[in-house]
Amino acid sequence: GGMNLGVLLGKQWAVAIGALDWAKGLTPALVARLVGWDWTSVVLVSLATVVGHNWSLYLGFKGGRGIAATIGLLFAWDLRLALLFLTIIAIGWITNYGPQSCLIALTLLAPVAWLLAAPLEIVWGSVALLVISIIKRLEANRLPLPSDAREQRAVLLRRLWLDRDIESDREWQERGKIK
């Protein structure tokens, strides 16, 4: 994903790949809406796009977290949800709580969609986006878990809340850099 490329190759790559991932999420949902598909079909196409991004056939069923693609599909679903999501993520990155802000934004999507009287398909699609994200965080591209049960629980909690296996964000980002 864009964030990983940003860490490895520089911020300009994060922006470029992030924009492409955003377009990847926006395009199928927007086209489905423009051709007149019902909300169920639009939401299913959108969810399939994020699942395909997160578990890419071309990358051995590994992939990114789908956040930029999610933002893209939210622009097609409901601009208000997209702006809410972007605002929460921006606050998270400014305050150095980026991974947590993504989880919080995803958790708030469904209740806010319901409060905004969005179509029920969008409300349930928002729940599905949260579930997809939680699964992706916990499986972490199939990184192995430690053998000790207590440490397994600790790693799973870090994956869920911090979106990484260890406490240190810097060490986690440095692990994949080409030296």
PDB file of C-alpha atoms in Angstrom:
ATOM      1  CA  GLY A   1       0.000   0.000   0.000  1.00  0.00           C
ATOM      2  CA  GLY A   2       0.865   3.650  -0.146  1.00  0.00           C
ATOM      3  CA  MET A   3       2.020   3.938   3.458  1.00  0.00           C
ATOM      4  CA  ASN A   4       4.484   1.062   3.130  1.00  0.00           C
ATOM      5  CA  LEU A   5       5.925   2.516  -0.071  1.00  0.00           C
ATOM      6  CA  GLY A   6       6.190   5.869   1.662  1.00  0.00           C
ATOM      7  CA  VAL A   7       8.287   4.323   4.417  1.00  0.00           C
ATOM      8  CA  LEU A   8      10.469   2.404   1.967  1.00  0.00           C
ATOM      9  CA  LEU A   9      10.793   4.837  -0.948  1.00  0.00           C
ATOM     10  CA  GLY A  10       9.682   8.281   0.224  1.00  0.00           C
ATOM     11  CA  LYS A  11       6.566  10.377   0.724  1.00  0.00           C
ATOM     12  CA  GLN A  12       6.087  11.147  -2.969  1.00  0.00           C
ATOM     13  CA  TRP A  13       5.461   7.427  -3.563  1.00  0.00           C
ATOM     14  CA  ALA A  14       2.984   7.291  -0.668  1.00  0.00           C
ATOM     15  CA  VAL A  15       1.011  10.144  -2.223  1.00  0.00           C
ATOM     16  CA  ALA A  16       1.092   8.663  -5.738  1.00  0.00           C
ATOM     17  CA  ILE A  17       0.123   5.139  -4.685  1.00  0.00           C
ATOM     18  CA  GLY A  18      -2.411   6.469  -2.181  1.00  0.00           C
ATOM     19  CA  ALA A  19      -4.110   8.431  -4.972  1.00  0.00           C
ATOM     20  CA  LEU A  20      -4.230   5.320  -7.166  1.00  0.00           C
ATOM     21  CA  ASP A  21      -5.638   3.253  -4.291  1.00  0.00           C
ATOM     22  CA  TRP A  22      -8.233   5.987  -3.648  1.00  0.00           C
ATOM     23  CA  ALA A  23      -9.235   5.852  -7.321  1.00  0.00           C
ATOM     24  CA  LYS A  24      -9.371   2.052  -7.107  1.00  0.00           C
ATOM     25  CA  GLY A  25     -11.975   2.350  -4.355  1.00  0.00           C
ATOM     26  CA  LEU A  26     -13.906   5.195  -5.979  1.00  0.00           C
ATOM     27  CA  THR A  27     -14.146   3.968  -9.564  1.00  0.00           C
ATOM     28  CA  PRO A  28     -16.125   0.693  -9.260  1.00  0.00           C
ATOM     29  CA  ALA A  29     -18.578   2.170  -6.744  1.00  0.00           C
ATOM     30  CA  LEU A  30     -19.059   5.369  -8.729  1.00  0.00           C
ATOM     31  CA  VAL A  31     -19.512   3.536 -12.031  1.00  0.00           C
ATOM     32  CA  ALA A  32     -22.028   1.177 -10.400  1.00  0.00           C
ATOM     33  CA  ARG A  33     -23.987   4.200  -9.139  1.00  0.00           C
ATOM     34  CA  LEU A  34     -23.808   6.023 -12.466  1.00  0.00           C
ATOM     35  CA  VAL A  35     -25.168   3.044 -14.408  1.00  0.00           C
ATOM     36  CA  GLY A  36     -28.081   2.816 -11.985  1.00  0.00           C
ATOM     37  CA  TRP A  37     -27.291  -0.245  -9.903  1.00  0.00           C
ATOM     38  CA  ASP A  38     -29.199  -0.589  -6.653  1.00  0.00           C
ATOM     39  CA  TRP A  39     -27.465   0.150  -3.351  1.00  0.00           C
ATOM     40  CA  THR A  40     -26.959  -3.541  -2.541  1.00  0.00           C
ATOM     41  CA  SER A  41     -24.978  -4.019  -5.752  1.00  0.00           C
ATOM     42  CA  VAL A  42     -23.001  -0.806  -5.264  1.00  0.00           C
ATOM     43  CA  VAL A  43     -22.031  -1.812  -1.728  1.00  0.00           C
ATOM     44  CA  LEU A  44     -21.110  -5.382  -2.738  1.00  0.00           C
ATOM     45  CA  VAL A  45     -18.905  -4.122  -5.593  1.00  0.00           C
ATOM     46  CA  SER A  46     -17.262  -1.704  -3.159  1.00  0.00           C
ATOM     47  CA  LEU A  47     -16.598  -4.373  -0.554  1.00  0.00           C
ATOM     48  CA  ALA A  48     -15.192  -6.713  -3.214  1.00  0.00           C
ATOM     49  CA  THR A  49     -12.805  -3.941  -4.243  1.00  0.00           C
ATOM     50  CA  VAL A  50     -11.455  -3.550  -0.705  1.00  0.00           C
ATOM     51  CA  VAL A  51     -11.190  -7.322  -0.202  1.00  0.00           C
ATOM     52  CA  GLY A  52      -9.344  -7.614  -3.524  1.00  0.00           C
ATOM     53  CA  HIS A  53      -6.972  -4.862  -2.434  1.00  0.00           C
ATOM     54  CA  ASN A  54      -6.353  -6.354   1.002  1.00  0.00           C
ATOM     55  CA  TRP A  55      -5.874  -9.936  -0.236  1.00  0.00           C
ATOM     56  CA  SER A  56      -4.590  -9.478  -3.774  1.00  0.00           C
ATOM     57  CA  LEU A  57      -4.523 -12.509  -6.021  1.00  0.00           C
ATOM     58  CA  TYR A  58      -1.398 -11.014  -7.629  1.00  0.00           C
ATOM     59  CA  LEU A  59       0.439 -10.703  -4.311  1.00  0.00           C
ATOM     60  CA  GLY A  60      -0.242 -14.207  -3.000  1.00  0.00           C
ATOM     61  CA  PHE A  61      -3.358 -13.051  -1.106  1.00  0.00           C
ATOM     62  CA  LYS A  62      -1.387 -10.388   0.749  1.00  0.00           C
ATOM     63  CA  GLY A  63      -1.856  -6.666   0.418  1.00  0.00           C
ATOM     64  CA  GLY A  64      -2.412  -3.329   2.062  1.00  0.00           C
ATOM     65  CA  ARG A  65      -4.984  -2.296   4.641  1.00  0.00           C
ATOM     66  CA  GLY A  66      -7.444  -0.805   2.166  1.00  0.00           C
ATOM     67  CA  ILE A  67      -7.745   2.582   3.862  1.00  0.00           C
ATOM     68  CA  ALA A  68      -7.257   4.708   0.720  1.00  0.00           C
ATOM     69  CA  ALA A  69      -9.593   2.404  -1.228  1.00  0.00           C
ATOM     70  CA  THR A  70     -12.135   2.743   1.596  1.00  0.00           C
ATOM     71  CA  ILE A  71     -11.910   6.527   1.416  1.00  0.00           C
ATOM     72  CA  GLY A  72     -12.492   6.308  -2.326  1.00  0.00           C
ATOM     73  CA  LEU A  73     -15.611   4.167  -2.024  1.00  0.00           C
ATOM     74  CA  LEU A  74     -16.943   6.429   0.721  1.00  0.00           C
ATOM     75  CA  PHE A  75     -16.789   9.331  -1.743  1.00  0.00           C
ATOM     76  CA  ALA A  76     -19.106   7.300  -3.992  1.00  0.00           C
ATOM     77  CA  TRP A  77     -21.391   6.185  -1.141  1.00  0.00           C
ATOM     78  CA  ASP A  78     -21.865   9.418   0.801  1.00  0.00           C
ATOM     79  CA  LEU A  79     -19.593  12.455   0.801  1.00  0.00           C
ATOM     80  CA  ARG A  80     -20.463  13.175   4.448  1.00  0.00           C
ATOM     81  CA  LEU A  81     -19.069   9.788   5.509  1.00  0.00           C
ATOM     82  CA  ALA A  82     -15.921  10.348   3.458  1.00  0.00           C
ATOM     83  CA  LEU A  83     -15.333  13.742   5.086  1.00  0.00           C
ATOM     84  CA  LEU A  84     -15.925  12.332   8.574  1.00  0.00           C
ATOM     85  CA  PHE A  85     -13.485   9.492   7.875  1.00  0.00           C
ATOM     86  CA  LEU A  86     -10.833  11.863   6.491  1.00  0.00           C
ATOM     87  CA  THR A  87     -11.230  14.247   9.439  1.00  0.00           C
ATOM     88  CA  ILE A  88     -10.748  11.492  12.029  1.00  0.00           C
ATOM     89  CA  ILE A  89      -7.745  10.074  10.178  1.00  0.00           C
ATOM     90  CA  ALA A  90      -6.187  13.537   9.802  1.00  0.00           C
ATOM     91  CA  ILE A  91      -6.536  14.163  13.532  1.00  0.00           C
ATOM     92  CA  GLY A  92      -4.981  10.748  14.173  1.00  0.00           C
ATOM     93  CA  TRP A  93      -1.964  11.390  11.963  1.00  0.00           C
ATOM     94  CA  ILE A  94      -1.439  14.887  13.390  1.00  0.00           C
ATOM     95  CA  THR A  95      -1.485  13.481  16.937  1.00  0.00           C
ATOM     96  CA  ASN A  96       0.595  10.382  16.044  1.00  0.00           C
ATOM     97  CA  TYR A  97      -2.353   8.027  16.539  1.00  0.00           C
ATOM     98  CA  GLY A  98      -2.807   7.092  12.888  1.00  0.00           C
ATOM     99  CA  PRO A  99      -3.591   3.382  13.214  1.00  0.00           C
ATOM    100  CA  GLN A 100      -5.956   3.988  16.108  1.00  0.00           C
ATOM    101  CA  SER A 101      -7.737   6.771  14.238  1.00  0.00           C
ATOM    102  CA  CYS A 102      -8.399   4.429  11.299  1.00  0.00           C
ATOM    103  CA  LEU A 103      -9.997   1.889  13.615  1.00  0.00           C
ATOM    104  CA  ILE A 104     -12.034   4.592  15.366  1.00  0.00           C
ATOM    105  CA  ALA A 105     -13.175   6.065  12.025  1.00  0.00           C
ATOM    106  CA  LEU A 106     -14.237   2.628  10.775  1.00  0.00           C
ATOM    107  CA  THR A 107     -16.075   1.951  14.038  1.00  0.00           C
ATOM    108  CA  LEU A 108     -18.008   5.218  13.752  1.00  0.00           C
ATOM    109  CA  LEU A 109     -19.037   4.794  10.106  1.00  0.00           C
ATOM    110  CA  ALA A 110     -22.091   2.583  10.640  1.00  0.00           C
ATOM    111  CA  PRO A 111     -23.655   4.520  13.518  1.00  0.00           C
ATOM    112  CA  VAL A 112     -23.055   7.842  11.753  1.00  0.00           C
ATOM    113  CA  ALA A 113     -24.451   6.466   8.478  1.00  0.00           C
ATOM    114  CA  TRP A 114     -27.539   5.358  10.390  1.00  0.00           C
ATOM    115  CA  LEU A 115     -27.880   8.766  12.097  1.00  0.00           C
ATOM    116  CA  LEU A 116     -27.565  10.480   8.704  1.00  0.00           C
ATOM    117  CA  ALA A 117     -30.381   8.268   7.371  1.00  0.00           C
ATOM    118  CA  ALA A 118     -28.114   6.750   4.725  1.00  0.00           C
ATOM    119  CA  PRO A 119     -29.516   3.739   2.876  1.00  0.00           C
ATOM    120  CA  LEU A 120     -29.495   0.635   5.056  1.00  0.00           C
ATOM    121  CA  GLU A 121     -27.082  -1.028   2.614  1.00  0.00           C
ATOM    122  CA  ILE A 122     -24.512   1.662   3.396  1.00  0.00           C
ATOM    123  CA  VAL A 123     -24.997   1.149   7.124  1.00  0.00           C
ATOM    124  CA  TRP A 124     -24.395  -2.610   6.767  1.00  0.00           C
ATOM    125  CA  GLY A 125     -21.599  -1.997   4.254  1.00  0.00           C
ATOM    126  CA  SER A 126     -19.933   0.177   6.881  1.00  0.00           C
ATOM    127  CA  VAL A 127     -20.171  -2.672   9.394  1.00  0.00           C
ATOM    128  CA  ALA A 128     -18.605  -4.970   6.786  1.00  0.00           C
ATOM    129  CA  LEU A 129     -15.735  -2.497   6.220  1.00  0.00           C
ATOM    130  CA  LEU A 130     -14.993  -2.589   9.955  1.00  0.00           C
ATOM    131  CA  VAL A 131     -15.038  -6.411   9.990  1.00  0.00           C
ATOM    132  CA  ILE A 132     -12.773  -6.578   6.922  1.00  0.00           C
ATOM    133  CA  SER A 133     -10.320  -4.178   8.554  1.00  0.00           C
ATOM    134  CA  ILE A 134     -10.274  -6.091  11.845  1.00  0.00           C
ATOM    135  CA  ILE A 135      -9.640  -9.375  10.043  1.00  0.00           C
ATOM    136  CA  LYS A 136      -6.842  -7.769   8.006  1.00  0.00           C
ATOM    137  CA  ARG A 137      -5.206  -6.287  11.091  1.00  0.00           C
ATOM    138  CA  LEU A 138      -5.363  -9.540  13.034  1.00  0.00           C
ATOM    139  CA  GLU A 139      -4.072 -11.771  10.233  1.00  0.00           C
ATOM    140  CA  ALA A 140      -1.358  -9.230   9.297  1.00  0.00           C
ATOM    141  CA  ASN A 141      -0.577 -10.811   5.917  1.00  0.00           C
ATOM    142  CA  ARG A 142      -0.195 -14.116   7.712  1.00  0.00           C
ATOM    143  CA  LEU A 143       2.760 -13.098   9.853  1.00  0.00           C
ATOM    144  CA  PRO A 144       3.323 -15.916  12.325  1.00  0.00           C
ATOM    145  CA  LEU A 145       2.287 -15.525  15.934  1.00  0.00           C
ATOM    146  CA  PRO A 146       4.667 -16.281  18.806  1.00  0.00           C
ATOM    147  CA  SER A 147       4.378 -19.757  20.321  1.00  0.00           C
ATOM    148  CA  ASP A 148       3.678 -18.483  23.855  1.00  0.00           C
ATOM    149  CA  ALA A 149      -0.077 -18.033  24.419  1.00  0.00           C
ATOM    150  CA  ARG A 150       0.341 -14.877  26.518  1.00  0.00           C
ATOM    151  CA  GLU A 151       2.552 -13.268  23.881  1.00  0.00           C
ATOM    152  CA  GLN A 152       0.065 -14.329  21.166  1.00  0.00           C
ATOM    153  CA  ARG A 153      -2.666 -12.388  22.940  1.00  0.00           C
ATOM    154  CA  ALA A 154      -0.364  -9.379  23.312  1.00  0.00           C
ATOM    155  CA  VAL A 155       0.547  -9.454  19.608  1.00  0.00           C
ATOM    156  CA  LEU A 156      -3.117  -9.781  18.580  1.00  0.00           C
ATOM    157  CA  LEU A 157      -4.065  -6.811  20.770  1.00  0.00           C
ATOM    158  CA  ARG A 158      -1.203  -4.751  19.285  1.00  0.00           C
ATOM    159  CA  ARG A 159      -2.281  -5.762  15.780  1.00  0.00           C
ATOM    160  CA  LEU A 160      -5.836  -4.681  16.501  1.00  0.00           C
ATOM    161  CA  TRP A 161      -5.047  -1.362  18.197  1.00  0.00           C
ATOM    162  CA  LEU A 162      -1.620  -0.398  16.786  1.00  0.00           C
ATOM    163  CA  ASP A 163      -1.795  -2.319  13.478  1.00  0.00           C
ATOM    164  CA  ARG A 164       1.636  -3.831  14.141  1.00  0.00           C
ATOM    165  CA  ASP A 165       3.224  -6.644  16.128  1.00  0.00           C
ATOM    166  CA  ILE A 166       5.531  -4.581  18.368  1.00  0.00           C
ATOM    167  CA  GLU A 167       5.134  -1.410  20.428  1.00  0.00           C
ATOM    168  CA  SER A 168       7.697   0.696  18.560  1.00  0.00           C
ATOM    169  CA  ASP A 169       6.336   2.264  15.391  1.00  0.00           C
ATOM    170  CA  ARG A 170       9.853   3.252  14.247  1.00  0.00           C
ATOM    171  CA  GLU A 171      11.236  -0.294  14.636  1.00  0.00           C
ATOM    172  CA  TRP A 172       8.184  -1.701  12.851  1.00  0.00           C
ATOM    173  CA  GLN A 173       8.672   0.636   9.901  1.00  0.00           C
ATOM    174  CA  GLU A 174      12.426   0.054   9.759  1.00  0.00           C
ATOM    175  CA  ARG A 175      12.055  -3.732   9.583  1.00  0.00           C
ATOM    176  CA  GLY A 176      11.421  -3.766   5.838  1.00  0.00           C
ATOM    177  CA  LYS A 177      13.772  -1.047   4.645  1.00  0.00           C
ATOM    178  CA  ILE A 178      16.372  -1.969   2.097  1.00  0.00           C
ATOM    179  CA  LYS A 179      19.764  -1.017   3.478  1.00  0.00           C
TER     180      LYS A 179
END
